Structure formats: C-alpha cells, structure tokens
Amino acid sequence: MKILSIDTSCDETAVAITEGRRILSNELFSQIETHRQWGGVVPNLAKRAHEERIDEVIERALKNANMTIEQINAIGVTYGPGLAVALGVGINKAKELALKHDKKLIAVNHMEGHIYSCFAQDNHGLPDFEFNFPYLVLLVSGGHTELILFKDHITYEILGQKLDDAAGEALDKGARLILKNDVYPGGPIIETMSSDGSASAFQFPRPMAHSNDLNFSFSGLKTSLLYAIRNMSDKERTERQNDLAASYQEAVFDSLLIKVRKAIVQTGVSQVVVGGGVAANGTLREKISRLVNNKQSSVYFPAKSLYGDNAAMIGIAAYYKAQKNLFVVDYGKLDRIPRASLSFIETF
Ligand code: KG4
Ligand code: ZN
C-alpha cells in the first residue's frame, strides 16, 4: 500500500511517499528562516508559507519516489496537535487530492507519527527488526513531553505528561534567557553551547524528582535559571553562557531520565522509544542509551533525518491505521484538532 502523506502542523511543509514502514521519498520545505527573525513561529506567516509551497513539495515527493498520484493508494494527513491555521492547509490539500483522485484518507495524530518515526525503514527495508510490543515511549518536542505505553499498533496509554512547559519549550526559553535574545529554535543552540560548558557549574533543581507520578514540570527550572542570570552582569553572563547552558540542559534531561527510570520500574517495560525534535540532542540520546541499553533492554531513536517534523512518520502511522481499517469515513467531518491527544482515537 503506497501512501502520500502531508504534515503542516507547525513550521515545516512536509510530504512523503511511504509503503508500509519503507520511505520512498520524504520532502520538506522548512520555514525556520521565515520565523527566526520573530523569535518563534508566527501562525499567519506559517499558513501562507504552507499554502505557497505545498503543491511544489507534493510534486517533489512524487518525483523522487518515481511515481504519479495515480499509483498512490491512500492519502495520510496530520489532523493535530499543532497550529490550527497551519494544520488546515494540509487537511484541505489532503481532502482535495482524495476527492479529485478518488483515494482513501487516513487522519494521523502528529505525536503518533513521532512514535512511528523510530520504526521507519529506508527504501531497502532497513533496519529490519520486527515490532515487539510493548514499548515505553518518551516523546519530547516543542509542544509535548509525554511518557506513553505503546501497547500495540495504534494503541497507546498516556502514563505521564507535562504540567506546564514542554522539554523543547524549556530549552527554547532557556536559550532566550541565556543569550538575552529572541533566538529560535533554542534547543540546538543550547546543545552547541553545552558542548563547551560544564554541566555541574550551576546547581539547578530537578523538578518533580520526588513525585511518584510520571508527570513533568519545567517552569520552576526556568525560574531558577532566570534567578541565576538576574544577578549577573552582561559580561559575566556572556562569559558563563556555556556553563549556564550545560547545567540547564543537564537539569532538563535529568528530569526526563528520572521519570523514564520510574516508568521502567512501574511498568516492567524496558524497551524504550524516544521521539520528537529534542531527540536530535546527542547528549540526551547518550544519557538514555546509558540508562537503558543492557542485555535485557533496548532503546530506539529515529534515524537522523527523522528527528524533527516530517511526513514519512505520518505515512508509517497511516499504514498501521489502514491495517486496522481506520480510514476517514466522512471527509466533511475531518477537521483540525489543534490540541489532539493520543489517549483517544478520533473518529471522523
Ligand atoms: O518535533 P519538533 O521538530 O516540533 C514539534 O512538533 O514541536 O520539535 C521541536 C523542538 C524545539 O523545541 C527545538 O528546540 C527542539 O525540538 N530541538 C532540540 C534540538 N533540535 C531541536 N532540542 C535539543 N537539542 C537539539 N539538538
Ligand atoms: Zn513534531
């Protein structure tokens, strides 16, 4: 089954062609440069850029898969979570293609895409390990921080989630505080600064470390960073920015790891899957690998090209939805759900 998928949930116009878990093409138009000057994603600019680029990205995806739309069996599309006006562009285009070319439609949750990104295969079907449920999933992106029990295909139980800022958001805001500048996105900047800093230079708290639940909170940590910086001159802050970044990043990641460790103990599940944009961070991947990797357990990350937002992950999730006959029944009802949750399956 060949699926053309579209994701316009945030600031990337993404289109892919997949067959099962195999990626045949995976194309992107990134809007980062458009938003960078504003220090974050501007919804109306995102909408306009998606509208301007989507046809061209679809064409590129088909061309690179060496295919025409007639050879496609179904259209997958992200319905949420994400920016409402941005999601709308992809949904409208998916409906238009499905109606015009008489294709089935599959609506996918962006976060389930991030989960399935860890199981993607290249054009040759590699890596070729089989699914072996259950998995414990850590999702860490700009808007989400969640621990999920991935029980079977398209079957999830949320074990814990953010109570305030998401991990990626904490890093983005941290970078702005440390640099006193509206940089965006901050996660990669924090990672670069951290590589030249000391993670033990500043003592930041590990929020929620002692709570028995599996939820996350980062707003207190952000306040501690603010307090540490408040008493510094600009010169001192600049001189110590790498230490600040490394210590702050360490506190964010320790907070994640404490809960991953707790979740492994509570569920007895030690196969860990890590998805979302923050999984691009080498230090986080190293820390989780150290925590999990041993003879009895394993850790799965997305391939490098799939850390961030992309449509291939949506296509793979769409395939497993199709296997369960979860096609959109009423195209008129399919609508964006900006705050969609993985804890229930939408019915359109
Ligand atoms: O999944 P994603 O691309 O978009 C959302 O669905 O949110 O995640 C974006 C988030 C941003 O907060 C960004 O700062 C963070 O992922 N991020 C990183 C790195 N690259 C992106 N965080 C830490 N280290 C990185 N290298
Ligand atoms: Zn994402």
mmCIF file of C-alpha atoms and ligand atoms in Angstrom:
data_model
loop_
_atom_site.group_PDB
_atom_site.id
_atom_site.type_symbol
_atom_site.label_atom_id
_atom_site.label_comp_id
_atom_site.label_asym_id
_atom_site.label_seq_id
_atom_site.Cartn_x
_atom_site.Cartn_y
_atom_site.Cartn_z
ATOM 1 C CA MET A 1 0.000 0.000 0.000
ATOM 2 C CA LYS A 2 1.545 3.285 -1.135
ATOM 3 C CA ILE A 3 0.604 6.344 0.907
ATOM 4 C CA LEU A 4 1.194 10.019 0.170
ATOM 5 C CA SER A 5 1.281 11.901 3.475
ATOM 6 C CA ILE A 6 1.168 15.550 4.399
ATOM 7 C CA ASP A 7 2.189 17.266 7.644
ATOM 8 C CA THR A 8 1.741 21.034 8.054
ATOM 9 C CA SER A 9 1.380 21.049 11.836
ATOM 10 C CA CYS A 10 3.986 23.738 12.515
ATOM 11 C CA ASP A 11 6.767 25.340 10.500
ATOM 12 C CA GLU A 12 7.686 22.615 8.003
ATOM 13 C CA THR A 13 5.704 21.876 4.855
ATOM 14 C CA ALA A 14 6.263 18.120 4.678
ATOM 15 C CA VAL A 15 5.177 15.500 2.135
ATOM 16 C CA ALA A 16 6.300 11.874 1.866
ATOM 17 C CA ILE A 17 5.576 8.691 -0.032
ATOM 18 C CA THR A 18 5.787 5.515 2.048
ATOM 19 C CA GLU A 19 4.990 1.857 1.548
ATOM 20 C CA GLY A 20 4.390 0.106 4.864
ATOM 21 C CA ARG A 21 7.379 1.117 7.000
ATOM 22 C CA ARG A 22 9.513 1.919 3.959
ATOM 23 C CA ILE A 23 10.227 5.517 2.974
ATOM 24 C CA LEU A 24 10.201 6.043 -0.790
ATOM 25 C CA SER A 25 10.571 9.814 -0.585
ATOM 26 C CA ASN A 26 10.483 12.364 2.213
ATOM 27 C CA GLU A 27 10.390 16.037 1.229
ATOM 28 C CA LEU A 28 10.337 19.213 3.241
ATOM 29 C CA PHE A 29 10.188 22.944 2.877
ATOM 30 C CA SER A 30 11.445 24.439 6.121
ATOM 31 C CA GLN A 31 10.119 27.837 7.195
ATOM 32 C CA ILE A 32 12.651 28.266 10.001
ATOM 33 C CA GLU A 33 14.288 31.263 8.315
ATOM 34 C CA THR A 34 10.890 32.995 7.992
ATOM 35 C CA HIS A 35 10.176 32.655 11.698
ATOM 36 C CA ARG A 36 13.670 33.049 13.114
ATOM 37 C CA GLN A 37 13.575 36.852 12.925
ATOM 38 C CA TRP A 38 10.397 36.827 15.085
ATOM 39 C CA GLY A 39 11.853 34.506 17.747
ATOM 40 C CA GLY A 40 9.155 31.878 17.228
ATOM 41 C CA VAL A 41 6.543 30.564 14.822
ATOM 42 C CA VAL A 42 4.122 33.251 13.576
ATOM 43 C CA PRO A 43 0.869 31.389 12.729
ATOM 44 C CA ASN A 44 -0.263 33.505 9.782
ATOM 45 C CA LEU A 45 3.172 33.501 8.183
ATOM 46 C CA ALA A 46 3.246 29.715 8.623
ATOM 47 C CA LYS A 47 -0.157 29.357 6.969
ATOM 48 C CA ARG A 48 0.848 31.494 3.997
ATOM 49 C CA ALA A 49 4.149 29.678 3.513
ATOM 50 C CA HIS A 50 2.392 26.276 3.645
ATOM 51 C CA GLU A 51 -0.102 27.463 1.027
ATOM 52 C CA GLU A 52 2.653 28.796 -1.204
ATOM 53 C CA ARG A 53 4.825 25.676 -1.020
ATOM 54 C CA ILE A 54 2.586 22.663 -0.616
ATOM 55 C CA ASP A 55 1.979 21.889 -4.300
ATOM 56 C CA GLU A 56 5.666 22.100 -5.066
ATOM 57 C CA VAL A 57 6.573 19.784 -2.147
ATOM 58 C CA ILE A 58 3.930 17.246 -3.236
ATOM 59 C CA GLU A 59 5.361 17.281 -6.749
ATOM 60 C CA ARG A 60 8.880 16.783 -5.421
ATOM 61 C CA ALA A 61 7.786 13.843 -3.230
ATOM 62 C CA LEU A 62 6.100 12.087 -6.154
ATOM 63 C CA LYS A 63 9.015 12.769 -8.469
ATOM 64 C CA ASN A 64 11.620 11.472 -6.013
ATOM 65 C CA ALA A 65 9.581 8.304 -5.450
ATOM 66 C CA ASN A 66 9.331 7.983 -9.211
ATOM 67 C CA MET A 67 5.577 7.887 -9.022
ATOM 68 C CA THR A 68 2.408 9.574 -10.194
ATOM 69 C CA ILE A 69 -0.574 10.332 -7.967
ATOM 70 C CA GLU A 70 -2.490 7.555 -9.782
ATOM 71 C CA GLN A 71 -0.116 4.968 -8.290
ATOM 72 C CA ILE A 72 -0.883 6.135 -4.742
ATOM 73 C CA ASN A 73 -3.412 4.067 -2.757
ATOM 74 C CA ALA A 74 -4.256 6.456 0.081
ATOM 75 C CA ILE A 75 -3.606 9.952 1.436
ATOM 76 C CA GLY A 76 -2.411 10.413 5.038
ATOM 77 C CA VAL A 77 -2.637 13.741 6.814
ATOM 78 C CA THR A 78 -1.890 15.203 10.237
ATOM 79 C CA TYR A 79 -5.073 16.500 11.931
ATOM 80 C CA GLY A 80 -3.374 17.666 15.156
ATOM 81 C CA PRO A 81 -1.878 18.576 17.529
ATOM 82 C CA GLY A 82 -0.351 21.718 16.085
ATOM 83 C CA LEU A 83 -1.075 25.241 14.931
ATOM 84 C CA ALA A 84 -4.720 25.433 13.814
ATOM 85 C CA VAL A 85 -4.210 27.625 10.744
ATOM 86 C CA ALA A 86 -1.211 25.582 9.631
ATOM 87 C CA LEU A 87 -2.946 22.209 10.093
ATOM 88 C CA GLY A 88 -5.851 23.483 7.995
ATOM 89 C CA VAL A 89 -3.652 23.885 4.906
ATOM 90 C CA GLY A 90 -2.550 20.234 4.915
ATOM 91 C CA ILE A 91 -6.032 18.917 5.691
ATOM 92 C CA ASN A 92 -7.617 20.905 2.858
ATOM 93 C CA LYS A 93 -4.970 19.733 0.409
ATOM 94 C CA ALA A 94 -5.356 16.093 1.520
ATOM 95 C CA LYS A 95 -9.138 16.280 1.069
ATOM 96 C CA GLU A 96 -8.726 17.934 -2.327
ATOM 97 C CA LEU A 97 -6.352 15.173 -3.514
ATOM 98 C CA ALA A 98 -8.504 12.375 -2.071
ATOM 99 C CA LEU A 99 -11.671 13.680 -3.732
ATOM 100 C CA LYS A 100 -10.075 14.564 -7.041
ATOM 101 C CA HIS A 101 -8.220 11.256 -7.435
ATOM 102 C CA ASP A 102 -10.667 9.046 -5.547
ATOM 103 C CA LYS A 103 -8.265 7.973 -2.782
ATOM 104 C CA LYS A 104 -8.931 6.873 0.774
ATOM 105 C CA LEU A 105 -7.986 9.319 3.542
ATOM 106 C CA ILE A 106 -6.226 8.488 6.812
ATOM 107 C CA ALA A 107 -6.037 11.075 9.615
ATOM 108 C CA VAL A 108 -2.946 10.819 11.834
ATOM 109 C CA ASN A 109 -2.015 12.351 15.168
ATOM 110 C CA HIS A 110 1.324 14.183 14.824
ATOM 111 C CA MET A 111 2.633 12.618 18.045
ATOM 112 C CA GLU A 112 1.867 9.085 16.904
ATOM 113 C CA GLY A 113 3.914 9.996 13.851
ATOM 114 C CA HIS A 114 6.849 10.832 16.134
ATOM 115 C CA ILE A 115 6.457 7.398 17.791
ATOM 116 C CA TYR A 116 6.404 5.559 14.465
ATOM 117 C CA SER A 117 9.413 7.556 13.214
ATOM 118 C CA CYS A 118 11.556 5.183 15.308
ATOM 119 C CA PHE A 119 10.356 2.217 13.246
ATOM 120 C CA ALA A 120 10.900 3.734 9.796
ATOM 121 C CA GLN A 121 12.827 1.788 7.179
ATOM 122 C CA ASP A 122 14.784 3.033 4.203
ATOM 123 C CA ASN A 123 13.982 2.198 0.603
ATOM 124 C CA HIS A 124 15.612 -1.226 1.025
ATOM 125 C CA GLY A 125 13.609 -2.133 4.127
ATOM 126 C CA LEU A 126 16.377 -1.469 6.661
ATOM 127 C CA PRO A 127 16.617 -1.665 9.610
ATOM 128 C CA ASP A 128 14.554 -4.834 9.518
ATOM 129 C CA PHE A 129 13.790 -5.553 13.187
ATOM 130 C CA GLU A 130 10.188 -6.554 13.886
ATOM 131 C CA PHE A 131 7.784 -4.833 16.247
ATOM 132 C CA ASN A 132 7.892 -6.429 19.673
ATOM 133 C CA PHE A 133 5.265 -4.784 21.896
ATOM 134 C CA PRO A 134 5.015 -3.284 24.450
ATOM 135 C CA TYR A 135 7.299 -0.247 24.341
ATOM 136 C CA LEU A 136 7.751 2.645 26.686
ATOM 137 C CA VAL A 137 7.802 5.887 24.663
ATOM 138 C CA LEU A 138 9.339 9.198 25.641
ATOM 139 C CA LEU A 139 8.030 11.962 23.396
ATOM 140 C CA VAL A 140 9.941 15.218 23.650
ATOM 141 C CA SER A 141 9.129 18.044 21.277
ATOM 142 C CA GLY A 142 8.470 21.774 21.281
ATOM 143 C CA GLY A 143 4.905 21.373 22.498
ATOM 144 C CA HIS A 144 4.890 17.955 24.160
ATOM 145 C CA THR A 145 6.560 15.912 26.843
ATOM 146 C CA GLU A 146 4.892 12.573 27.382
ATOM 147 C CA LEU A 147 5.585 9.079 28.640
ATOM 148 C CA ILE A 148 3.428 6.593 26.787
ATOM 149 C CA LEU A 149 2.848 2.880 26.922
ATOM 150 C CA PHE A 150 2.742 1.745 23.282
ATOM 151 C CA LYS A 151 0.813 -1.482 23.765
ATOM 152 C CA ASP A 152 0.124 -2.478 20.192
ATOM 153 C CA HIS A 153 -0.287 -0.736 16.844
ATOM 154 C CA ILE A 154 -2.307 2.484 17.276
ATOM 155 C CA THR A 155 -2.928 1.616 20.942
ATOM 156 C CA TYR A 156 -1.464 3.995 23.478
ATOM 157 C CA GLU A 157 -1.801 4.725 27.176
ATOM 158 C CA ILE A 158 -0.503 8.043 28.469
ATOM 159 C CA LEU A 159 1.463 7.370 31.654
ATOM 160 C CA GLY A 160 2.671 10.895 32.304
ATOM 161 C CA GLN A 161 2.774 14.300 30.678
ATOM 162 C CA LYS A 162 3.886 17.906 31.081
ATOM 163 C CA LEU A 163 2.116 20.017 33.660
ATOM 164 C CA ASP A 164 3.446 23.291 32.221
ATOM 165 C CA ASP A 165 6.242 23.832 29.669
ATOM 166 C CA ALA A 166 7.363 21.025 27.342
ATOM 167 C CA ALA A 167 11.026 19.948 27.374
ATOM 168 C CA GLY A 168 11.698 21.565 23.985
ATOM 169 C CA GLU A 169 9.925 24.719 25.091
ATOM 170 C CA ALA A 170 12.051 24.785 28.275
ATOM 171 C CA LEU A 171 15.190 24.620 26.123
ATOM 172 C CA ASP A 172 13.859 27.254 23.709
ATOM 173 C CA LYS A 173 13.035 29.637 26.575
ATOM 174 C CA GLY A 174 16.329 28.835 28.325
ATOM 175 C CA ALA A 175 18.311 29.826 25.227
ATOM 176 C CA ARG A 176 16.443 33.148 25.077
ATOM 177 C CA LEU A 177 17.224 33.861 28.738
ATOM 178 C CA ILE A 178 20.895 32.899 28.499
ATOM 179 C CA LEU A 179 21.503 34.877 25.301
ATOM 180 C CA LYS A 180 19.045 37.697 26.102
ATOM 181 C CA ASN A 181 17.931 37.417 22.518
ATOM 182 C CA ASP A 182 14.845 36.055 20.740
ATOM 183 C CA VAL A 183 16.695 33.100 19.227
ATOM 184 C CA TYR A 184 14.683 30.267 17.678
ATOM 185 C CA PRO A 185 14.754 27.312 17.964
ATOM 186 C CA GLY A 186 16.765 27.288 21.182
ATOM 187 C CA GLY A 187 17.302 23.530 21.621
ATOM 188 C CA PRO A 188 20.117 23.175 19.089
ATOM 189 C CA ILE A 189 21.752 26.401 20.371
ATOM 190 C CA ILE A 190 21.702 25.077 23.946
ATOM 191 C CA GLU A 191 23.252 21.830 22.683
ATOM 192 C CA THR A 192 26.075 23.678 20.910
ATOM 193 C CA MET A 193 26.811 25.950 23.885
ATOM 194 C CA SER A 194 26.680 22.969 26.259
ATOM 195 C CA SER A 195 29.420 21.133 24.402
ATOM 196 C CA ASP A 196 31.850 23.818 25.647
ATOM 197 C CA GLY A 197 30.401 24.147 29.139
ATOM 198 C CA SER A 198 30.344 22.319 32.459
ATOM 199 C CA ALA A 199 27.110 20.554 33.421
ATOM 200 C CA SER A 200 27.977 20.863 37.100
ATOM 201 C CA ALA A 201 28.883 24.571 37.104
ATOM 202 C CA PHE A 202 25.418 25.611 38.316
ATOM 203 C CA GLN A 203 23.119 23.670 40.626
ATOM 204 C CA PHE A 204 19.663 23.753 39.086
ATOM 205 C CA PRO A 205 16.754 21.754 40.542
ATOM 206 C CA ARG A 206 15.379 18.513 39.075
ATOM 207 C CA PRO A 207 11.665 19.359 39.266
ATOM 208 C CA MET A 208 9.201 16.583 40.182
ATOM 209 C CA ALA A 209 12.080 14.216 41.006
ATOM 210 C CA HIS A 210 10.390 13.065 44.183
ATOM 211 C CA SER A 211 6.802 12.873 42.973
ATOM 212 C CA ASN A 212 5.630 9.327 42.425
ATOM 213 C CA ASP A 213 3.718 10.106 39.270
ATOM 214 C CA LEU A 214 5.265 10.242 35.808
ATOM 215 C CA ASN A 215 4.456 13.873 35.035
ATOM 216 C CA PHE A 216 6.922 16.613 34.114
ATOM 217 C CA SER A 217 7.271 20.260 35.088
ATOM 218 C CA PHE A 218 9.882 22.673 33.778
ATOM 219 C CA SER A 219 8.603 26.115 34.692
ATOM 220 C CA GLY A 220 10.314 26.096 38.125
ATOM 221 C CA LEU A 221 13.597 25.164 36.492
ATOM 222 C CA LYS A 222 13.231 28.041 34.065
ATOM 223 C CA THR A 223 12.662 30.383 37.031
ATOM 224 C CA SER A 224 15.870 29.085 38.682
ATOM 225 C CA LEU A 225 17.766 29.924 35.516
ATOM 226 C CA LEU A 226 16.228 33.369 35.493
ATOM 227 C CA TYR A 227 17.317 33.918 39.122
ATOM 228 C CA ALA A 228 20.856 32.734 38.388
ATOM 229 C CA ILE A 229 21.147 35.158 35.487
ATOM 230 C CA ARG A 230 19.419 38.073 37.204
ATOM 231 C CA ASN A 231 22.392 38.674 39.472
ATOM 232 C CA MET A 232 24.939 38.586 36.657
ATOM 233 C CA SER A 233 26.332 41.451 34.645
ATOM 234 C CA ASP A 234 26.018 41.081 30.857
ATOM 235 C CA LYS A 235 29.758 40.425 30.724
ATOM 236 C CA GLU A 236 29.603 37.648 33.307
ATOM 237 C CA ARG A 237 26.517 36.119 31.675
ATOM 238 C CA THR A 238 28.254 36.071 28.309
ATOM 239 C CA GLU A 239 31.440 34.613 29.764
ATOM 240 C CA ARG A 240 29.490 31.869 31.531
ATOM 241 C CA GLN A 241 26.859 31.174 28.873
ATOM 242 C CA ASN A 242 28.264 27.759 28.006
ATOM 243 C CA ASP A 243 28.259 26.677 31.669
ATOM 244 C CA LEU A 244 24.732 28.025 32.112
ATOM 245 C CA ALA A 245 23.556 26.142 29.029
ATOM 246 C CA ALA A 246 25.266 22.879 30.002
ATOM 247 C CA SER A 247 23.956 22.956 33.588
ATOM 248 C CA TYR A 248 20.442 23.881 32.485
ATOM 249 C CA GLN A 249 20.366 21.230 29.740
ATOM 250 C CA GLU A 250 21.597 18.658 32.263
ATOM 251 C CA ALA A 251 18.754 19.561 34.635
ATOM 252 C CA VAL A 252 16.149 19.268 31.851
ATOM 253 C CA PHE A 253 17.488 15.885 30.730
ATOM 254 C CA ASP A 254 17.946 14.542 34.279
ATOM 255 C CA SER A 255 14.287 15.401 34.952
ATOM 256 C CA LEU A 256 13.314 13.364 31.884
ATOM 257 C CA LEU A 257 15.546 10.454 32.835
ATOM 258 C CA ILE A 258 14.301 10.257 36.407
ATOM 259 C CA LYS A 259 10.792 9.669 35.050
ATOM 260 C CA VAL A 260 11.908 7.221 32.370
ATOM 261 C CA ARG A 261 13.641 5.189 35.088
ATOM 262 C CA LYS A 262 10.490 5.309 37.248
ATOM 263 C CA ALA A 263 8.308 4.272 34.313
ATOM 264 C CA ILE A 264 10.565 1.276 33.579
ATOM 265 C CA VAL A 265 10.240 0.151 37.205
ATOM 266 C CA GLN A 266 6.480 0.777 37.370
ATOM 267 C CA THR A 267 5.599 -0.954 34.082
ATOM 268 C CA GLY A 268 8.347 -3.565 33.864
ATOM 269 C CA VAL A 269 8.757 -2.490 30.218
ATOM 270 C CA SER A 270 12.362 -1.735 29.357
ATOM 271 C CA GLN A 271 12.262 -1.267 25.599
ATOM 272 C CA VAL A 272 12.339 2.496 25.250
ATOM 273 C CA VAL A 273 11.401 4.501 22.164
ATOM 274 C CA VAL A 274 12.367 8.184 22.001
ATOM 275 C CA GLY A 275 10.712 10.566 19.541
ATOM 276 C CA GLY A 276 10.237 14.280 18.875
ATOM 277 C CA GLY A 277 12.543 17.133 17.952
ATOM 278 C CA VAL A 278 14.517 17.088 21.237
ATOM 279 C CA ALA A 279 15.651 13.522 20.366
ATOM 280 C CA ALA A 280 18.052 15.288 17.975
ATOM 281 C CA ASN A 281 20.151 16.097 21.031
ATOM 282 C CA GLY A 282 23.227 13.853 21.230
ATOM 283 C CA THR A 283 23.633 14.280 24.992
ATOM 284 C CA LEU A 284 20.035 13.170 25.608
ATOM 285 C CA ARG A 285 20.469 10.160 23.364
ATOM 286 C CA GLU A 286 23.686 9.210 25.133
ATOM 287 C CA LYS A 287 22.117 9.555 28.578
ATOM 288 C CA ILE A 288 19.090 7.442 27.671
ATOM 289 C CA SER A 289 21.235 4.829 25.976
ATOM 290 C CA ARG A 290 23.337 4.565 29.110
ATOM 291 C CA LEU A 291 20.222 4.188 31.239
ATOM 292 C CA VAL A 292 18.504 1.595 29.093
ATOM 293 C CA ASN A 293 20.941 -0.357 26.987
ATOM 294 C CA ASN A 294 21.797 -3.705 28.509
ATOM 295 C CA LYS A 295 21.204 -7.340 27.622
ATOM 296 C CA GLN A 296 17.538 -7.325 28.620
ATOM 297 C CA SER A 297 16.517 -3.980 27.186
ATOM 298 C CA SER A 298 16.985 -1.702 24.229
ATOM 299 C CA VAL A 299 16.446 1.839 23.094
ATOM 300 C CA TYR A 300 15.136 3.074 19.748
ATOM 301 C CA PHE A 301 15.680 6.520 18.229
ATOM 302 C CA PRO A 302 14.557 7.868 14.877
ATOM 303 C CA ALA A 303 17.081 7.965 12.044
ATOM 304 C CA LYS A 304 18.830 11.346 11.880
ATOM 305 C CA SER A 305 16.670 12.664 9.026
ATOM 306 C CA LEU A 306 13.516 11.906 11.047
ATOM 307 C CA TYR A 307 14.265 13.609 14.393
ATOM 308 C CA GLY A 308 12.302 16.721 13.510
ATOM 309 C CA ASP A 309 8.931 17.121 11.864
ATOM 310 C CA ASN A 310 8.469 15.171 8.642
ATOM 311 C CA ALA A 311 5.693 13.454 6.712
ATOM 312 C CA ALA A 312 7.282 9.989 6.403
ATOM 313 C CA MET A 313 6.443 9.310 10.047
ATOM 314 C CA ILE A 314 2.831 10.283 9.316
ATOM 315 C CA GLY A 315 2.760 7.870 6.375
ATOM 316 C CA ILE A 316 4.047 4.987 8.504
ATOM 317 C CA ALA A 317 1.466 5.607 11.238
ATOM 318 C CA ALA A 318 -1.176 5.945 8.492
ATOM 319 C CA TYR A 319 -0.247 2.498 7.168
ATOM 320 C CA TYR A 320 -0.860 0.851 10.556
ATOM 321 C CA LYS A 321 -4.154 2.734 10.849
ATOM 322 C CA ALA A 322 -5.133 1.423 7.418
ATOM 323 C CA GLN A 323 -4.322 -2.109 8.608
ATOM 324 C CA LYS A 324 -6.956 -1.547 11.295
ATOM 325 C CA ASN A 325 -9.371 -0.113 8.761
ATOM 326 C CA LEU A 326 -9.170 3.317 10.418
ATOM 327 C CA PHE A 327 -9.894 5.339 7.281
ATOM 328 C CA VAL A 328 -11.725 8.655 7.362
ATOM 329 C CA VAL A 329 -15.387 7.804 6.838
ATOM 330 C CA ASP A 330 -16.831 11.272 6.403
ATOM 331 C CA TYR A 331 -14.475 13.706 4.622
ATOM 332 C CA GLY A 332 -16.741 16.584 5.623
ATOM 333 C CA LYS A 333 -16.160 15.829 9.300
ATOM 334 C CA LEU A 334 -12.365 15.655 9.084
ATOM 335 C CA ASP A 335 -11.135 18.793 10.767
ATOM 336 C CA ARG A 336 -8.040 20.059 12.548
ATOM 337 C CA ILE A 337 -7.793 19.325 16.277
ATOM 338 C CA PRO A 338 -5.019 21.665 17.497
ATOM 339 C CA ARG A 339 -4.943 20.063 20.960
ATOM 340 C CA ALA A 340 -5.488 16.457 19.907
ATOM 341 C CA SER A 341 -4.433 13.855 22.469
ATOM 342 C CA LEU A 342 -3.112 10.355 21.904
ATOM 343 C CA SER A 343 -5.303 8.977 24.654
ATOM 344 C CA PHE A 344 -8.295 8.555 22.384
ATOM 345 C CA ILE A 345 -8.743 7.731 18.717
ATOM 346 C CA GLU A 346 -10.533 10.419 16.754
ATOM 347 C CA THR A 347 -13.431 9.279 14.635
ATOM 348 C CA PHE A 348 -14.045 11.276 11.511
HETATM 349 O O1 KG4 B 1 9.185 17.728 16.999
HETATM 350 P P1 KG4 B 1 9.620 19.095 16.681
HETATM 351 O O2 KG4 B 1 10.504 19.315 15.477
HETATM 352 O O3 KG4 B 1 8.385 20.036 16.513
HETATM 353 C C1 KG4 B 1 7.276 19.931 17.329
HETATM 354 O O4 KG4 B 1 6.413 19.064 16.995
HETATM 355 O O5 KG4 B 1 7.286 20.639 18.356
HETATM 356 O O6 KG4 B 1 10.352 19.659 17.986
HETATM 357 C C2 KG4 B 1 10.864 20.970 18.046
HETATM 358 C C3 KG4 B 1 11.612 21.136 19.349
HETATM 359 C C4 KG4 B 1 12.049 22.577 19.617
HETATM 360 O O7 KG4 B 1 11.728 22.914 20.953
HETATM 361 C C5 KG4 B 1 13.553 22.522 19.414
HETATM 362 O O8 KG4 B 1 14.269 23.479 20.184
HETATM 363 C C6 KG4 B 1 13.872 21.121 19.842
HETATM 364 O O9 KG4 B 1 12.808 20.339 19.335
HETATM 365 N N1 KG4 B 1 15.161 20.673 19.307
HETATM 366 C C7 KG4 B 1 16.221 20.348 20.069
HETATM 367 C C8 KG4 B 1 17.284 20.037 19.184
HETATM 368 N N2 KG4 B 1 16.816 20.168 17.912
HETATM 369 C C9 KG4 B 1 15.505 20.559 18.005
HETATM 370 N N3 KG4 B 1 16.372 20.307 21.410
HETATM 371 C C10 KG4 B 1 17.574 19.955 21.885
HETATM 372 N N4 KG4 B 1 18.647 19.660 21.117
HETATM 373 C C11 KG4 B 1 18.541 19.683 19.766
HETATM 374 N N5 KG4 B 1 19.600 19.382 19.011
HETATM 375 ZN ZN ZN B 2 6.795 17.369 15.979
#
